[in-house]
Coordinates of C-alpha atoms in Angstrom, one line a residue:
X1 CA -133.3 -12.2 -106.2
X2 CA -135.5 -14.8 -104.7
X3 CA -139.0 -14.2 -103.7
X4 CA -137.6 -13.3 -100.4
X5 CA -135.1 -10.9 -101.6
X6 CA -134.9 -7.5 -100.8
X7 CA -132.1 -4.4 -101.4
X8 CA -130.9 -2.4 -98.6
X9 CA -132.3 0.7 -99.7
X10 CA -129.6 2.7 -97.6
X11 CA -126.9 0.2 -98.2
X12 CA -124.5 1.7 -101.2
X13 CA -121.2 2.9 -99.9
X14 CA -120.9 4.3 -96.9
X15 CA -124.8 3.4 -95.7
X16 CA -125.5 6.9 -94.6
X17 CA -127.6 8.4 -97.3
X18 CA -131.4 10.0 -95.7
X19 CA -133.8 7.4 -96.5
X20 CA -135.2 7.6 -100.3
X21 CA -131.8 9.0 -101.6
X22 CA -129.7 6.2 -101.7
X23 CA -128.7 4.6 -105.0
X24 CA -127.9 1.2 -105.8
X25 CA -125.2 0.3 -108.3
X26 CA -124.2 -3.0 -110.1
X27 CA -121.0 -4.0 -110.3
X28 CA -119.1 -6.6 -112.5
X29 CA -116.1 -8.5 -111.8
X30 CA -113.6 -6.0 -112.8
X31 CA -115.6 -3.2 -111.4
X32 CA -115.5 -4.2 -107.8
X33 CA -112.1 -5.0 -108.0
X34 CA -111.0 -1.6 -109.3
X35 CA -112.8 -0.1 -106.8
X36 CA -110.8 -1.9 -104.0
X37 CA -107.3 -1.2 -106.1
X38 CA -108.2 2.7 -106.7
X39 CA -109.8 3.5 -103.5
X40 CA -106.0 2.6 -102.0
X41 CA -103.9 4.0 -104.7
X42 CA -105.7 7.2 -105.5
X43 CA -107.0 7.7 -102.2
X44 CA -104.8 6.3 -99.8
X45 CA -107.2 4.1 -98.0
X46 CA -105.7 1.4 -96.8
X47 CA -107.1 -1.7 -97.8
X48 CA -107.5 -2.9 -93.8
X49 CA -109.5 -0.2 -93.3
X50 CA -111.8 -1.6 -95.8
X51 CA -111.9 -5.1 -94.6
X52 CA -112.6 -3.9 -91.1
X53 CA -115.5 -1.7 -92.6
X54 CA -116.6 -4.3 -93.9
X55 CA -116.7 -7.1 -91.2
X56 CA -118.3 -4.2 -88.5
X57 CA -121.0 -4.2 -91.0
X58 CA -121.4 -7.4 -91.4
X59 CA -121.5 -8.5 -87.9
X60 CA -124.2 -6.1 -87.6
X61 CA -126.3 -8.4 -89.9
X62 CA -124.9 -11.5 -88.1
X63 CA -126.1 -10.5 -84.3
X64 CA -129.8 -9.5 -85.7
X65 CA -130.0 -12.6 -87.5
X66 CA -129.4 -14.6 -84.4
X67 CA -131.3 -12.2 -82.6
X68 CA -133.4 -15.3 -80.7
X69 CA -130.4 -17.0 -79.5
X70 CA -128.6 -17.1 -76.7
X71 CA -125.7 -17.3 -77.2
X72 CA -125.5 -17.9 -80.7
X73 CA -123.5 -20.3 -82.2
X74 CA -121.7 -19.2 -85.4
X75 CA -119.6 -21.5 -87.4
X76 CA -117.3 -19.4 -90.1
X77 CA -116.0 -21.0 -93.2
X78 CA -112.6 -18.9 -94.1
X79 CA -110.8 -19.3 -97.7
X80 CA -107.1 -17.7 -97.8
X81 CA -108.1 -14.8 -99.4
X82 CA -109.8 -11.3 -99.1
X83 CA -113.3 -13.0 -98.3
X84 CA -111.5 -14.9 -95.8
X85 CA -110.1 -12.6 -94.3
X86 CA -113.8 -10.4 -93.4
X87 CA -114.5 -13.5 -92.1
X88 CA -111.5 -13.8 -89.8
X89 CA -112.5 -10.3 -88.8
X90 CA -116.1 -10.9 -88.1
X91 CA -115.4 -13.9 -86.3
X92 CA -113.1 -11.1 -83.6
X93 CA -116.7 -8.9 -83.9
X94 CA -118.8 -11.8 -82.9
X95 CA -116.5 -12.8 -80.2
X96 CA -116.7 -10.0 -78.3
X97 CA -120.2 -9.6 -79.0
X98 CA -120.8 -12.9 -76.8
X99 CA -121.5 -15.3 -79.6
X100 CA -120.1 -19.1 -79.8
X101 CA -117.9 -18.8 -82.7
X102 CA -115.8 -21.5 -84.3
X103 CA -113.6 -20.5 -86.9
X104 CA -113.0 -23.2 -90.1
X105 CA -109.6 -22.8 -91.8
X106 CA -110.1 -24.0 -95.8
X107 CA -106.2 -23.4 -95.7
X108 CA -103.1 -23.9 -93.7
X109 CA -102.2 -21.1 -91.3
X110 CA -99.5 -19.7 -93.5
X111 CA -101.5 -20.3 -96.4
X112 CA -103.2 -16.8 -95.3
X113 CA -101.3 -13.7 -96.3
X114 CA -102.0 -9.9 -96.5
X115 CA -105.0 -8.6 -94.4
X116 CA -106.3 -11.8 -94.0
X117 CA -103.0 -13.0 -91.8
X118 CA -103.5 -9.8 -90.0
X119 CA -106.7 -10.8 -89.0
X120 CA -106.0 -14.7 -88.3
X121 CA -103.1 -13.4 -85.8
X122 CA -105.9 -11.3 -84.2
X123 CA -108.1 -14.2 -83.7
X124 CA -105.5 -16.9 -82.6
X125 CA -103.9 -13.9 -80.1
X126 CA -107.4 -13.7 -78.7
X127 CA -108.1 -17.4 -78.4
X128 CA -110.9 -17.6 -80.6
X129 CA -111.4 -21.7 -81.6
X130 CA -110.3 -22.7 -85.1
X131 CA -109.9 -25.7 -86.9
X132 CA -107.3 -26.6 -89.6
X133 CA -109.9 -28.7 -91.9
X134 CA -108.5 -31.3 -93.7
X135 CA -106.5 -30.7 -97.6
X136 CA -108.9 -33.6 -99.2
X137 CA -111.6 -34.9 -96.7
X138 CA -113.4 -32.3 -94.9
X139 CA -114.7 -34.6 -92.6
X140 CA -113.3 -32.8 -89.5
X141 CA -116.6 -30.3 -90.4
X142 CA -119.0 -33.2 -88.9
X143 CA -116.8 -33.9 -85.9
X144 CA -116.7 -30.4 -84.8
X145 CA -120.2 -29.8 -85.5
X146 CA -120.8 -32.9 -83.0
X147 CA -118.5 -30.8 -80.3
X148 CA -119.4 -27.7 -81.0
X149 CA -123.4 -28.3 -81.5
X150 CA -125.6 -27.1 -84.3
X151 CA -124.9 -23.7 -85.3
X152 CA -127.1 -20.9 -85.4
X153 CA -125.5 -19.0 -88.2
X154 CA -123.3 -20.4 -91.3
X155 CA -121.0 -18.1 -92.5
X156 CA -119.7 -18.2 -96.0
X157 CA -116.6 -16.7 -96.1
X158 CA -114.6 -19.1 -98.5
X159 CA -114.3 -17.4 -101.9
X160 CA -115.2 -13.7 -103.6
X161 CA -116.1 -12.3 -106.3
X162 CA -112.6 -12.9 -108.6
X163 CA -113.5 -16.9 -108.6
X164 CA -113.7 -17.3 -112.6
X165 CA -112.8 -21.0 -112.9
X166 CA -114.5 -24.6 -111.3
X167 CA -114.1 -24.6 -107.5
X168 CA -111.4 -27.5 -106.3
X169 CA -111.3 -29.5 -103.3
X170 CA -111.0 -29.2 -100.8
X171 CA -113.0 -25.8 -100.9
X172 CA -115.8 -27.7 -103.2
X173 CA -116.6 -30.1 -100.1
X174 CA -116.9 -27.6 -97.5
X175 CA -119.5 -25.7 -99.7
X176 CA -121.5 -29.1 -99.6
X177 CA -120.9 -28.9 -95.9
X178 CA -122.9 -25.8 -96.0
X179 CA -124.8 -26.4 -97.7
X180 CA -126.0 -29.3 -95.3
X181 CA -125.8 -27.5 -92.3
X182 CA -128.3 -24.9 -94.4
X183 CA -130.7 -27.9 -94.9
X184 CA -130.7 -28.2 -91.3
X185 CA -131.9 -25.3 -89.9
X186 CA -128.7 -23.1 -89.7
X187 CA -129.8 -19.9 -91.3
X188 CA -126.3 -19.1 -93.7
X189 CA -124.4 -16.0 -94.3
X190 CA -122.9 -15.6 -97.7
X191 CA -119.7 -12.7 -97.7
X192 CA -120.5 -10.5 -100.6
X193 CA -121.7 -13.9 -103.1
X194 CA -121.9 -17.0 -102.3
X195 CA -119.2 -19.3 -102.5
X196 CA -118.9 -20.5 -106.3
X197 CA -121.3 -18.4 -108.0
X198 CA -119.5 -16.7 -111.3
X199 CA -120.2 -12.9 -110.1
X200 CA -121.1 -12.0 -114.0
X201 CA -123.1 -14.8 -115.1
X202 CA -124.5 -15.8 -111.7
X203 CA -124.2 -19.6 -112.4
X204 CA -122.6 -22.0 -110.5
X205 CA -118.9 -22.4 -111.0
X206 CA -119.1 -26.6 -110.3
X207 CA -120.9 -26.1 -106.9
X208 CA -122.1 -22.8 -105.0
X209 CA -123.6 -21.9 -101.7
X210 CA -127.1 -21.9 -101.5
X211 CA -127.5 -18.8 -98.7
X212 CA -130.4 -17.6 -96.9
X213 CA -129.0 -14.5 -96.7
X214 CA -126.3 -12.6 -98.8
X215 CA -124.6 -9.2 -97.9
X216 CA -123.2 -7.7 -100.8
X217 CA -120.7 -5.3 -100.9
X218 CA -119.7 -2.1 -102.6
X219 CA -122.8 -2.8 -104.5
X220 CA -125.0 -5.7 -106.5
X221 CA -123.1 -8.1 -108.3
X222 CA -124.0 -8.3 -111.9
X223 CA -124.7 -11.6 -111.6
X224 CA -127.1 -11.4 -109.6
X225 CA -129.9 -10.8 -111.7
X226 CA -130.3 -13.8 -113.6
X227 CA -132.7 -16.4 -113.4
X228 CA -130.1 -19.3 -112.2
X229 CA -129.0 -16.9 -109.2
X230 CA -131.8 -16.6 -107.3
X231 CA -131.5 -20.1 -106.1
X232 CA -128.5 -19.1 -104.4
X233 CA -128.3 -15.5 -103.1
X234 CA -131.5 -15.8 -100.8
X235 CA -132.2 -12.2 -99.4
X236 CA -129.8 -9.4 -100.6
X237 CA -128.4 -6.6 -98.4
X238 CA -126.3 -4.1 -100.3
X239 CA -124.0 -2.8 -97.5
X240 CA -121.0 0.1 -98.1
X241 CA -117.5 -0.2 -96.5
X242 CA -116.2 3.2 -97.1
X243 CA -115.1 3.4 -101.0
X244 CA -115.1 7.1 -102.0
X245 CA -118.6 7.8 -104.1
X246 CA -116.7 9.3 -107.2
X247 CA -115.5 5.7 -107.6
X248 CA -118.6 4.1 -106.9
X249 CA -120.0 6.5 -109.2
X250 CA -117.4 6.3 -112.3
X251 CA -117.2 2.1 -111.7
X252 CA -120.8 1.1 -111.1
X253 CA -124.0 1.0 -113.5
X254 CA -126.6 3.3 -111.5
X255 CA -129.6 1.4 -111.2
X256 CA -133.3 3.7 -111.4
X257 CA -135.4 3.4 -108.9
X258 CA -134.0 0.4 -107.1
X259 CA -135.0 -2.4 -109.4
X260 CA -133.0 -5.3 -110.2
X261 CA -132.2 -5.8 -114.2
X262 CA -132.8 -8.6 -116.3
X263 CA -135.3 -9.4 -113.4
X264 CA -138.6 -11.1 -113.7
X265 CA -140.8 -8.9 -112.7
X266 CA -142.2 -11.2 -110.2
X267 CA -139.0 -11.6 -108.4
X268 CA -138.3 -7.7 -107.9
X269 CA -138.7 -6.1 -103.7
X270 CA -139.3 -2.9 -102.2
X271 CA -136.2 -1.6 -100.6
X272 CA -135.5 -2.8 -97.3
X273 CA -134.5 -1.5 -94.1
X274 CA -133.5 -3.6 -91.9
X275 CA -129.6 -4.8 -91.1
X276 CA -127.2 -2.6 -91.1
X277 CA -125.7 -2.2 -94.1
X278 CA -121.5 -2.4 -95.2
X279 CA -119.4 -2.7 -98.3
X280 CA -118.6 -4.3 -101.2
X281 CA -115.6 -6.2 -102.4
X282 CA -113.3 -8.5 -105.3
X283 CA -112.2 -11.8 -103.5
X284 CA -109.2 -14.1 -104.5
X285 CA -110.0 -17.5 -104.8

């Protein structure tokens, strides 16, 4: 992690451990999405569950990191997959929790499938505002920032953990548009990895979100601990969305004592305490 990174110490799966019992688990590519695919098959759990786990969680983090405004303006940047789709549900948390939100499509509407188009229903029924960017030129990202005003809080919700190739367009100019928007004050939100990052090598796949903050579910990404990463995951919250601990447990490498791997030593926190925390999870691109 960066110098201002720090692991929820509470935050592996299911968040509920007493305080200095908690482990923290590292999880590669094929890990986390096991986890997911087991967790419904062998379990039952269905997967919406998980995704609404997840996005409770996460808007947790999101209304104490825009604590100081009122109301806060949140600007949510959803791919068509299962990232997009905790973003299409935190976007319905915010909502009611008084914020501005603005939702930004990376896809047509019926581009979105599966829990994801469960969740974009929910928001459209309930009016939240959403804009179709466009296939090539994201420049509809500027005009909408001119409407809607500077946001308060990026969130990255545009691609997971499963991205193993170069990101395309249109999805590689909205994560310059982030990226921006980062450079100017807006404090941004990266869904379980920023957008772009390889979750195994934890170098940029072409271009990747730089984020302030990053809640990582089910666990810490593998990636995570080398050098390149920490220019990109900012501060690390480890957050649990429910998977069954005998998977997290058979799936994940137990890590002692909280410490990252592979880490310099410099760049290694105390556990933190402070968001809530919520779960981990493999994204389509």
């Amino acid at each position: 992690m960066s110098d201002s990174g720090r692991a929820e110490a509470g935050g592996g799966e299911g968040g509920l451990a007493p305080a200095g019992t908690a482990e923290l688990f590292v999880f590669t590519r094929q890990a986390a999405r096991e986890a997911d695919r087991l967790a419904a098959e062998q379990y039952g759990m269905p997967t919406l569950l998980l995704m609404e786990n997840a996005a409770f969680h996460l808007a947790g983090v999101a209304v104490h990191l825009t604590k100081d405004a009122v109301p806060a303006r949140v600007m949510i940047f959803c791919g068509p997959g299962n990232n997009g789709g905790d973003g299409l549900a935190l976007a319905r948390h915010l909502h009611n929790a008084g914020c501005a939100v603005e939702i930004m499509l990376a896809a047509p509407a019926d581009g979105y499938a599966g829990d994801a188009a469960v969740n974009l229903g929910i928001a459209q029924r309930m009016g939240i505002p959403m804009v179709r960017l466009a296939e090539e030129q994201p420049a509809e990202v500027g005009r909408t920032v001119d409407r809607f005003g500077p946001p308060d809080l990026v969130v990255d919700a545009l691609l997971g953990t499963g991205l193993s190739s170069p990101v395309r367009e249109p999805l590689a100019g909205l994560i310059g548009w982030i990226n921006e928007l980062g450079r100017k004050g807006a404090t941004v939100l990266a869904v379980d990895i920023p957008s772009g990052l390889d979750c195994d090598t934890g170098e940029p796949l072409g271009v990747a979100v730089q984020a302030g903050v990053t809640v990582s579910f089910l666990g810490l990404k593998k990636g995570f601990g080398s050098l390149t990463a920490q220019g990109y995951i900012g501060e690390v919250i480890v957050a649990g969305i429910g998977v069954p601990r005998e998977l997290v447990e058979k799936l994940g490498t137990r890590l002692g004592g909280h410490e990252q791997p592979d880490r310099p030593e410099d760049a290694r926190h105390e556990p933190h305490r402070a968001p809530p925390p919520r779960r981990g999870r493999p994204e389509d691109e």
